[in-house]
Amino acid sequence: MRGLFRWSRKWWPGLIPLVLLWGLAAWFSTVPIEQDLARGVGDAIKSDVLDKTRIAVVGRDVTFAADAFSEEGRRSAVTSVETVPGVRMVHDRTRLVAEARPYVWTAERDVVRVTLGGGVPLPAIKARIMEAARGDLGGVEVVDRMAYARGAPQRFDNVVLLLLDQVARLKEGRITLSDRAVSLAGMARELGGREAIAAALRNLPEGFSVAENAIAAPPYVFQANKDPVGGALTLTGYVPDNTAHAVLAAAAQRKFFDEKVVDNLKASIGAPRGFAEAVIQALGALSRLSTGSLVVSDREVRLSGDALYNGAARQIREELPKELPRGWTVKAEVSVKPAAAPVDASVCQRLFTEILGKGKVRFESGSATINSDSAGLLDRLAETALRCPTASVEIAGHTDNQGDDATNQTLSEKRAQAVVDFFVRAGLPADRFKAVGYGSTQPVADNATEQGRAKNRRIDFLVR
Amino acid sequence: MSYLVTFLWSWLAGAALIGLGMGWISVVQHDTAMSRAAVQRAAAVVAALIAASLTRIVPGRFGYWLDLGLLLFAAYLVGCAIGSWLRDRFMARQARPS
């Protein structure tokens, strides 16, 4: 031992190469050891749930910055870094993710994208939300503006996933979850979407509520286009159900005696109150136009086209608003088609016969009140009468043989007079028309069958 | 420590080799011994550096370089001790036959 002490006093010259070695070692090992420690720290905190993690290693000292989602998680992460072999000191720059009060999450949809914003409690939940958003909103760009925040209500993720399903039903709008209150605003993508969203919101977990649901439905649109060239009436848009569909289709068939009805209607909920009644009245007005279109959008009726003569245009403008249910509005842009060339009496007779061969003037059962379905037919007859202004016309009423003769005679006279009155109201001179009733004395078909009796109940026009 | 030894083993081996050589030479060298006072001063400096290393008051890379230097110095001392002892044994074995 004493020898060792004696020898050690002579070891100092070796310090010179040792210092050189030290310098070389410092030069070549510093960066690799820093990289190795950074890798070790990265591996150590891989299983910790952190955000905005930053690791800086200088020498063997680690500066560790991260946002943790709980105090326990924060401590665990720091400990993980401290226990990495080789780490000398840890400068702890970790902090807890900010707590949000109130806890707000939003989804905003416009035409091309969905923007998700507000707070989200954990990366795993954020990933689930983004995955669900991309799945539900196929093809729509999803923009992530969500930021981590503590303080989310329990079952936050379930609620958000439910709300994302509702975003898919929106054309545009915004859904906000504030603590446990859901607010919705915007426009549903399809008819029935508003109702579907309201139904889905009933499945919100206990404790969550709908603070405001201001989702608007898209306009409930029904359209009818009368094309005299193609001889067709095209119906498009929506009807409330199959029953209303059948009613409207039948009404269109009755009112448009000379047109083929092309029915492209679809059934959808969300119709405004009084829809069928309003559409039937509006179709009646359209049937009186030579060409035109009808657009029923929510509670607004827009009618445009050409009436057959001035009187008809005036009547449509004045009467349609009165015939619609309360709360409905009309925008009628009805002009008058140019008058057709005058014809002589024989041509007039032929035209009357042709028109009455396609449709017949209908009355309410057992009365002389003209059925509203016949308005279009009567306008065509009135327009024809206007083309032969010098001709006198006998309007003859006929009945079937049901009931007694006196009653049938009276009814036939009254029905003929009702038609004359219609023409007079339309602006034609009363002295050109003569109402005559023949009761059941001039049948054109067998009164033994219902079909024959229907043919016998008729109005004939005879040009004198 | 074990991490540093594992990571720096080649450099430590180099220091130990230098020490081994120096220890081997020092046994037969004359007139190069440090005075007692110089040894004490050197020991005090080394003790202060060890204290600085243990208390981690030197930050960052300088702290690492201090640790590195002390480890290399320790390896050097071990090498010197082994070198001197081996030379001493070698000389004793050579002296015995004569």
XYZ file of C-alpha atoms in Angstrom:
562
model
C 0.000 0.000 0.000
C 2.839 2.307 0.845
C 4.419 1.380 -2.485
C 1.214 2.291 -4.243
C 1.221 5.725 -2.616
C 4.835 6.180 -3.571
C 4.219 5.199 -7.176
C 1.049 7.335 -7.402
C 3.098 10.477 -6.871
C 4.710 9.670 -10.225
C 1.455 9.060 -12.164
C 0.789 12.693 -13.045
C 2.552 12.726 -16.476
C -0.159 10.361 -17.740
C -2.721 13.075 -17.111
C -1.588 14.829 -20.285
C -2.737 12.052 -22.668
C -5.728 11.533 -20.377
C -6.832 15.113 -20.891
C -6.446 14.643 -24.632
C -8.582 11.487 -24.404
C -11.137 13.388 -22.350
C -11.405 16.035 -25.024
C -11.848 13.432 -27.739
C -14.417 11.548 -25.697
C -16.369 14.748 -25.040
C -16.229 15.648 -28.719
C -17.416 12.288 -29.997
C -19.768 11.049 -27.301
C -21.857 14.075 -26.365
C -24.294 14.102 -29.268
C -24.710 10.285 -29.365
C -25.436 10.132 -25.628
C -27.975 12.941 -25.979
C -29.682 11.122 -28.839
C -29.655 7.845 -26.958
C -31.209 9.449 -23.873
C -33.850 11.224 -25.963
C -34.760 7.891 -27.529
C -34.907 6.273 -24.090
C -37.136 9.036 -22.734
C -39.415 8.781 -25.775
C -39.780 5.054 -25.238
C -40.410 5.513 -21.521
C -43.366 7.867 -21.988
C -44.870 6.058 -24.953
C -47.596 4.548 -22.812
C -48.385 7.813 -21.004
C -51.343 9.833 -22.295
C -49.894 13.275 -22.993
C -50.284 16.149 -25.397
C -47.752 18.594 -26.815
C -44.854 16.495 -25.597
C -41.430 18.063 -26.060
C -38.163 16.424 -24.994
C -34.847 18.287 -25.033
C -31.675 16.574 -23.843
C -28.536 18.607 -23.093
C -25.687 16.465 -21.807
C -27.564 14.084 -19.549
C -30.135 16.661 -18.433
C -33.653 16.323 -19.827
C -36.099 19.159 -20.226
C -39.489 17.486 -20.356
C -42.542 19.505 -21.343
C -46.003 18.051 -21.877
C -49.664 18.622 -21.198
C -51.126 15.871 -19.035
C -54.777 14.990 -18.683
C -54.658 14.254 -14.949
C -52.331 14.980 -12.030
C -51.734 11.277 -11.616
C -50.818 10.942 -15.286
C -48.533 13.941 -15.064
C -46.621 12.530 -12.070
C -46.395 9.120 -13.674
C -44.898 10.596 -16.844
C -42.301 12.617 -14.917
C -41.334 9.538 -12.913
C -41.005 7.544 -16.131
C -38.533 10.125 -17.459
C -36.603 10.320 -14.189
C -36.096 6.557 -14.135
C -34.666 6.336 -17.642
C -31.082 4.959 -17.193
C -28.451 7.632 -17.781
C -30.678 10.634 -17.122
C -28.997 12.926 -14.606
C -31.630 15.610 -14.043
C -35.160 16.271 -15.276
C -36.382 19.806 -15.720
C -40.102 19.287 -15.267
C -42.072 21.614 -17.547
C -45.206 19.506 -17.518
C -48.592 20.949 -16.759
C -52.177 19.887 -16.680
C -54.434 20.462 -19.682
C -56.604 23.499 -18.986
C -60.003 22.901 -17.498
C -62.938 24.249 -19.523
C -65.962 25.840 -17.851
C -68.464 25.524 -19.423
C -67.331 22.520 -21.397
C -68.232 23.351 -24.993
C -68.008 21.164 -28.088
C -69.214 22.294 -31.502
C -69.820 20.889 -34.956
C -70.438 23.322 -37.767
C -71.498 22.217 -41.201
C -71.533 24.180 -44.412
C -71.833 23.023 -47.984
C -68.356 21.532 -48.349
C -67.020 20.811 -44.891
C -67.705 19.987 -41.286
C -65.637 21.818 -38.691
C -65.346 20.242 -35.263
C -64.343 22.608 -32.479
C -64.370 23.152 -28.747
C -62.975 20.871 -26.096
C -62.259 17.179 -26.072
C -61.001 15.340 -22.985
C -58.609 12.672 -24.294
C -56.702 11.787 -27.464
C -58.471 8.427 -27.688
C -61.859 10.130 -27.613
C -60.719 12.663 -30.176
C -59.577 9.856 -32.452
C -62.947 8.109 -32.074
C -64.787 11.319 -32.860
C -62.704 11.971 -35.966
C -63.089 8.403 -37.140
C -66.851 8.542 -36.631
C -67.070 11.928 -38.355
C -65.231 10.662 -41.414
C -67.418 7.563 -41.463
C -70.736 9.346 -40.998
C -69.967 12.220 -43.309
C -68.536 10.266 -46.209
C -67.033 12.539 -48.818
C -67.274 15.688 -46.752
C -64.083 17.314 -45.548
C -63.791 17.141 -41.753
C -61.741 19.935 -40.181
C -60.435 19.282 -36.682
C -60.276 22.409 -34.537
C -60.849 20.570 -31.272
C -58.516 21.327 -28.370
C -57.880 19.227 -25.314
C -59.556 20.381 -22.142
C -60.373 18.803 -18.817
C -63.780 18.836 -17.217
C -65.885 17.005 -19.823
C -69.184 15.677 -18.525
C -69.525 11.946 -18.132
C -70.563 10.096 -21.318
C -69.311 13.063 -23.326
C -68.070 10.775 -26.087
C -71.401 8.949 -26.415
C -73.248 12.235 -26.734
C -70.811 13.611 -29.284
C -71.086 10.476 -31.416
C -74.876 10.791 -31.315
C -74.626 14.451 -32.303
C -72.298 13.583 -35.186
C -75.046 11.368 -36.588
C -77.289 14.432 -36.557
C -74.640 16.539 -38.328
C -74.926 14.061 -41.193
C -78.611 14.953 -41.442
C -77.905 18.674 -41.795
C -77.442 20.592 -45.003
C -75.873 23.402 -43.046
C -75.958 24.413 -39.422
C -74.308 24.165 -36.065
C -74.607 21.799 -33.135
C -73.267 22.919 -29.770
C -72.855 20.852 -26.640
C -72.341 23.108 -23.642
C -71.815 21.048 -20.493
C -74.956 18.914 -20.690
C -77.102 21.131 -22.895
C -77.412 20.601 -26.644
C -78.278 23.451 -29.029
C -78.968 22.962 -32.694
C -79.488 25.441 -35.504
C -79.535 25.191 -39.272
C -81.294 23.454 -42.081
C -82.038 19.750 -42.425
C -80.660 18.055 -45.524
C -83.894 16.340 -46.471
C -87.570 16.504 -45.718
C -88.135 14.555 -42.549
C -84.575 15.271 -41.376
C -85.778 17.726 -38.748
C -88.136 15.125 -37.319
C -85.445 12.435 -37.449
C -83.046 14.679 -35.520
C -85.679 15.450 -32.907
C -86.367 11.728 -32.522
C -82.656 10.896 -32.202
C -82.177 13.546 -29.521
C -84.645 11.689 -27.353
C -81.896 9.065 -26.974
C -79.519 11.477 -25.227
C -78.114 9.914 -22.052
C -79.706 10.807 -18.755
C -78.704 14.247 -17.525
C -78.277 15.705 -21.016
C -80.973 17.913 -22.476
C -81.840 19.890 -25.592
C -81.597 23.588 -24.772
C -82.648 24.742 -28.225
C -83.580 22.937 -31.413
C -83.811 25.509 -34.194
C -83.345 23.083 -37.067
C -85.449 24.183 -40.025
C -86.830 21.781 -42.567
C -86.140 22.366 -46.248
C -89.163 23.776 -48.084
C -91.900 21.247 -48.775
C -92.229 21.599 -52.511
C -94.917 20.359 -54.863
C -94.771 21.291 -58.524
C -97.124 20.861 -61.461
C -96.314 21.844 -64.988
C -98.927 22.001 -67.717
C -97.429 21.562 -71.146
C -100.026 21.962 -73.909
C -97.544 20.973 -76.626
C -96.843 17.591 -75.085
C -100.399 17.375 -73.777
C -99.055 16.446 -70.370
C -99.343 17.536 -66.784
C -96.181 16.677 -64.870
C -96.370 16.396 -61.107
C -93.128 16.478 -59.115
C -92.123 17.022 -55.498
C -93.588 15.637 -52.317
C -96.892 14.482 -50.919
C -97.441 13.576 -47.256
C -98.453 9.933 -47.716
C -99.896 7.408 -50.115
C -103.479 8.383 -49.312
C -102.847 12.034 -50.135
C -100.932 10.879 -53.207
C -103.928 8.943 -54.461
C -106.292 11.836 -53.734
C -104.114 14.359 -55.566
C -103.515 12.064 -58.534
C -107.255 11.446 -58.867
C -107.999 15.173 -58.616
C -105.433 15.879 -61.316
C -107.017 13.261 -63.582
C -110.456 14.836 -63.129
C -109.357 18.442 -63.569
C -107.022 17.903 -66.514
C -109.383 16.073 -68.831
C -107.258 16.675 -71.925
C -103.787 16.005 -70.516
C -101.845 12.908 -69.688
C -100.825 13.084 -66.035
C -97.151 12.233 -65.453
C -96.851 11.452 -61.753
C -93.335 11.807 -60.299
C -94.442 12.540 -56.758
C -92.655 11.117 -53.714
C -94.083 10.599 -50.253
C -92.400 12.461 -47.393
C -93.381 13.721 -44.008
C -93.169 17.405 -43.163
C -96.081 18.734 -45.225
C -97.634 21.968 -43.990
C -101.155 21.831 -42.563
C -103.867 21.922 -45.234
C -101.435 20.764 -47.915
C -103.779 18.465 -49.857
C -106.665 20.931 -49.785
C -104.448 23.795 -50.979
C -102.862 21.735 -53.742
C -106.253 20.569 -55.042
C -107.451 24.179 -55.236
C -104.238 25.300 -56.893
C -104.457 22.433 -59.408
C -107.975 23.628 -60.213
C -106.566 27.075 -60.997
C -103.763 25.559 -63.083
C -106.310 23.493 -65.025
C -107.859 26.764 -66.233
C -104.586 27.911 -67.821
C -103.626 27.051 -71.358
C -100.041 26.707 -70.272
C -98.521 27.273 -66.864
C -96.779 26.021 -63.831
C -97.656 25.658 -60.207
C -95.117 25.650 -57.394
C -96.294 24.995 -53.857
C -93.449 25.716 -51.431
C -94.348 25.296 -47.786
C -97.436 27.504 -47.458
C -96.875 29.580 -50.536
C -98.581 28.922 -53.852
C -96.953 30.379 -56.946
C -99.019 30.110 -60.092
C -97.907 31.427 -63.432
C -99.128 31.005 -66.966
C -101.680 32.098 -69.535
C -105.401 32.044 -68.960
C -107.668 31.358 -71.925
C -109.465 34.715 -71.715
C -109.620 37.852 -69.567
C -112.509 36.770 -67.388
C -110.759 33.534 -66.448
C -107.564 35.385 -65.515
C -109.500 37.767 -63.296
C -111.432 34.947 -61.613
C -108.241 32.963 -60.923
C -106.521 35.995 -59.364
C -109.514 36.837 -57.215
C -110.774 33.410 -56.215
C -107.657 31.313 -55.609
C -106.541 33.213 -52.471
C -110.042 32.774 -51.005
C -110.133 29.055 -51.747
C -106.882 28.253 -49.912
C -106.770 27.314 -46.220
C -105.914 29.991 -43.670
C -102.282 30.960 -43.481
C -101.550 30.159 -47.124
C -100.423 32.835 -49.562
C -100.681 33.106 -53.331
C -98.447 34.707 -55.891
C -100.377 34.512 -59.156
C -98.714 35.770 -62.298
C -101.497 35.031 -64.731
C -101.556 36.650 -68.119
C -103.951 36.011 -70.991
C -103.025 34.038 -74.043
C -103.576 35.807 -77.370
C -107.092 35.295 -78.634
C -107.484 32.526 -81.196
C -108.697 33.371 -84.702
C -112.498 33.688 -85.097
C -114.284 30.771 -86.734
C -117.732 30.339 -88.208
C -120.632 28.666 -86.429
C -120.115 25.198 -87.881
C -116.477 25.085 -86.759
C -117.559 26.319 -83.354
C -120.051 23.449 -83.112
C -117.349 20.966 -84.054
C -115.006 22.375 -81.433
C -117.713 22.174 -78.731
C -118.384 18.567 -79.666
C -114.685 17.727 -79.605
C -114.194 19.260 -76.176
C -117.263 17.593 -74.718
C -116.096 14.328 -76.230
C -112.989 14.500 -74.023
C -114.659 15.637 -70.820
C -118.083 16.431 -69.479
C -119.440 19.220 -67.337
C -119.856 17.770 -63.849
C -122.280 18.851 -61.168
C -122.581 18.069 -57.511
C -124.825 15.057 -57.039
C -128.526 15.931 -57.347
C -127.871 19.667 -57.641
C -127.183 22.322 -60.231
C -123.910 23.398 -58.648
C -121.061 22.972 -61.117
C -118.292 20.788 -59.727
C -115.047 22.715 -59.386
C -113.266 19.969 -61.364
C -115.073 21.234 -64.476
C -113.627 24.762 -64.371
C -110.917 23.955 -66.914
C -113.408 22.334 -69.280
C -115.831 25.251 -69.015
C -113.000 27.696 -69.747
C -112.214 25.775 -72.909
C -115.908 25.926 -73.897
C -116.069 29.656 -73.091
C -112.928 30.305 -75.124
C -114.512 28.455 -78.043
C -117.715 30.497 -77.680
C -115.589 33.632 -77.868
C -114.272 32.525 -81.255
C -117.730 32.633 -82.844
C -119.137 35.852 -81.423
C -122.092 36.046 -83.756
C -123.398 32.536 -83.129
C -126.206 31.797 -80.672
C -125.701 28.714 -78.545
C -128.323 26.504 -76.998
C -127.050 24.900 -73.843
C -129.069 21.778 -73.251
C -129.255 19.952 -69.941
C -130.062 16.217 -69.798
C -130.565 13.787 -66.918
C -130.870 10.047 -66.577
C -134.240 8.463 -65.872
C -133.716 8.070 -62.121
C -136.326 9.960 -60.074
C -139.509 11.496 -61.352
C -139.729 13.340 -64.666
C -140.667 16.720 -63.216
C -137.649 16.737 -60.930
C -135.362 15.650 -63.748
C -136.820 18.325 -66.001
C -136.234 21.030 -63.407
C -132.734 19.741 -62.627
C -131.780 19.684 -66.327
C -133.010 23.244 -66.770
C -131.152 24.481 -63.705
C -127.937 22.756 -64.758
C -128.132 24.285 -68.234
C -128.778 27.679 -66.669
C -125.788 27.201 -64.313
C -123.563 26.781 -67.363
C -125.036 29.882 -68.972
C -124.447 31.795 -65.737
C -120.822 30.645 -65.762
C -120.358 32.066 -69.266
C -122.020 35.329 -68.338
C -119.768 35.673 -65.289
C -116.864 34.983 -67.613
C -117.839 38.067 -69.619
C -119.802 36.567 -72.506
C -123.090 38.270 -73.492
C -126.096 36.545 -71.938
C -128.264 36.984 -75.028
C -126.075 34.590 -77.033
C -126.976 31.659 -74.805
C -130.226 29.878 -74.226
C -130.564 27.364 -71.434
C -132.878 24.459 -72.224
C -133.689 21.427 -70.051
C -134.763 18.136 -71.572
C -134.951 16.036 -68.418
C -134.539 12.377 -69.310
C -136.361 12.569 -72.617
C -133.310 12.418 -74.883
C -131.079 9.597 -73.631
C -127.932 8.751 -75.619
C -127.291 5.469 -73.822
C -129.138 2.715 -72.028
C -130.480 3.931 -68.674
C -130.439 0.335 -67.408
C -126.722 0.519 -66.597
C -124.815 2.947 -64.421
C -122.443 3.566 -67.292
C -125.332 4.421 -69.599
C -126.986 6.680 -67.017
C -123.689 8.531 -66.536
C -123.562 9.212 -70.267
C -127.128 10.467 -70.240
C -126.407 13.001 -67.496
C -124.830 15.629 -69.705
C -124.736 19.159 -71.071
C -124.835 19.575 -74.851
C -123.936 22.664 -76.850
C -125.885 23.365 -80.005
C -124.818 26.277 -82.191
C -127.791 27.894 -83.952
C -23.331 4.938 -13.471
C -23.730 1.522 -15.073
C -25.333 3.264 -18.072
C -22.310 5.552 -18.411
C -19.868 2.679 -18.070
C -21.782 0.711 -20.701
C -22.053 3.678 -23.034
C -18.462 4.899 -22.578
C -16.659 1.591 -22.121
C -14.290 2.102 -25.013
C -13.174 5.513 -23.784
C -12.801 4.168 -20.242
C -10.771 1.275 -21.552
C -8.523 3.806 -23.306
C -8.056 5.732 -20.062
C -7.298 2.520 -18.211
C -4.697 1.595 -20.837
C -3.023 4.987 -20.505
C -3.057 4.428 -16.725
C -1.676 0.912 -17.149
C 1.232 2.279 -19.177
C 1.843 5.151 -16.777
C 1.712 2.812 -13.763
C 4.125 0.418 -15.484
C 6.596 3.232 -16.096
C 6.211 5.011 -12.789
C 7.696 2.147 -10.768
C 11.114 2.592 -12.339
C 11.008 6.368 -12.882
C 13.107 8.675 -10.784
C 12.812 12.348 -9.890
C 9.253 12.846 -11.155
C 7.379 12.445 -7.892
C 4.992 15.167 -6.789
C 5.551 16.735 -3.440
C 3.223 15.775 -0.593
C 1.685 19.265 -0.658
C 1.036 19.018 -4.417
C -0.628 15.639 -3.959
C -2.832 17.089 -1.247
C -3.799 20.040 -3.435
C -4.544 17.712 -6.342
C -6.642 15.490 -4.056
C -8.553 18.539 -2.842
C -9.273 19.612 -6.403
C -10.447 16.112 -7.320
C -12.619 15.966 -4.188
C -14.165 19.308 -5.092
C -14.903 18.081 -8.618
C -16.464 14.897 -7.263
C -18.586 16.983 -4.922
C -19.674 19.183 -7.853
C -20.585 16.092 -9.805
C -22.567 14.490 -6.981
C -24.461 17.668 -6.215
C -25.174 18.173 -9.936
C -24.524 21.878 -9.721
C -22.868 21.986 -13.130
C -25.643 22.038 -15.737
C -26.055 20.525 -19.189
C -23.129 19.461 -21.285
C -20.566 20.824 -18.807
C -22.073 18.563 -16.193
C -21.785 15.609 -18.546
C -18.204 16.501 -19.418
C -17.359 16.725 -15.708
C -18.826 13.270 -15.099
C -16.992 12.000 -18.160
C -13.672 13.444 -16.949
C -14.063 11.998 -13.475
C -14.895 8.562 -14.858
C -11.925 8.672 -17.210
C -9.751 9.797 -14.286
C -11.029 6.931 -12.139
C -10.324 4.444 -14.942
C -6.884 5.999 -15.334
C -6.159 5.617 -11.608
C -7.277 1.997 -11.676
C -5.058 1.430 -14.730
C -2.104 3.123 -12.980
C -2.565 1.025 -9.849
C -2.756 -2.204 -11.838
C 0.213 -1.184 -14.017
C 2.393 -0.274 -11.018
C 1.456 -3.434 -9.159
C 2.157 -5.629 -12.184
C 5.558 -3.917 -12.743
C 6.399 -4.306 -9.105
C 5.535 -8.016 -9.221
C 7.449 -8.393 -12.475
C 10.548 -6.778 -11.010
C 10.291 -8.863 -7.845
C 10.111 -12.059 -9.931
C 13.162 -10.998 -11.963
C 15.134 -10.162 -8.785
C 14.438 -13.582 -7.142
C 16.465 -15.859 -9.527
C 19.523 -13.681 -9.225
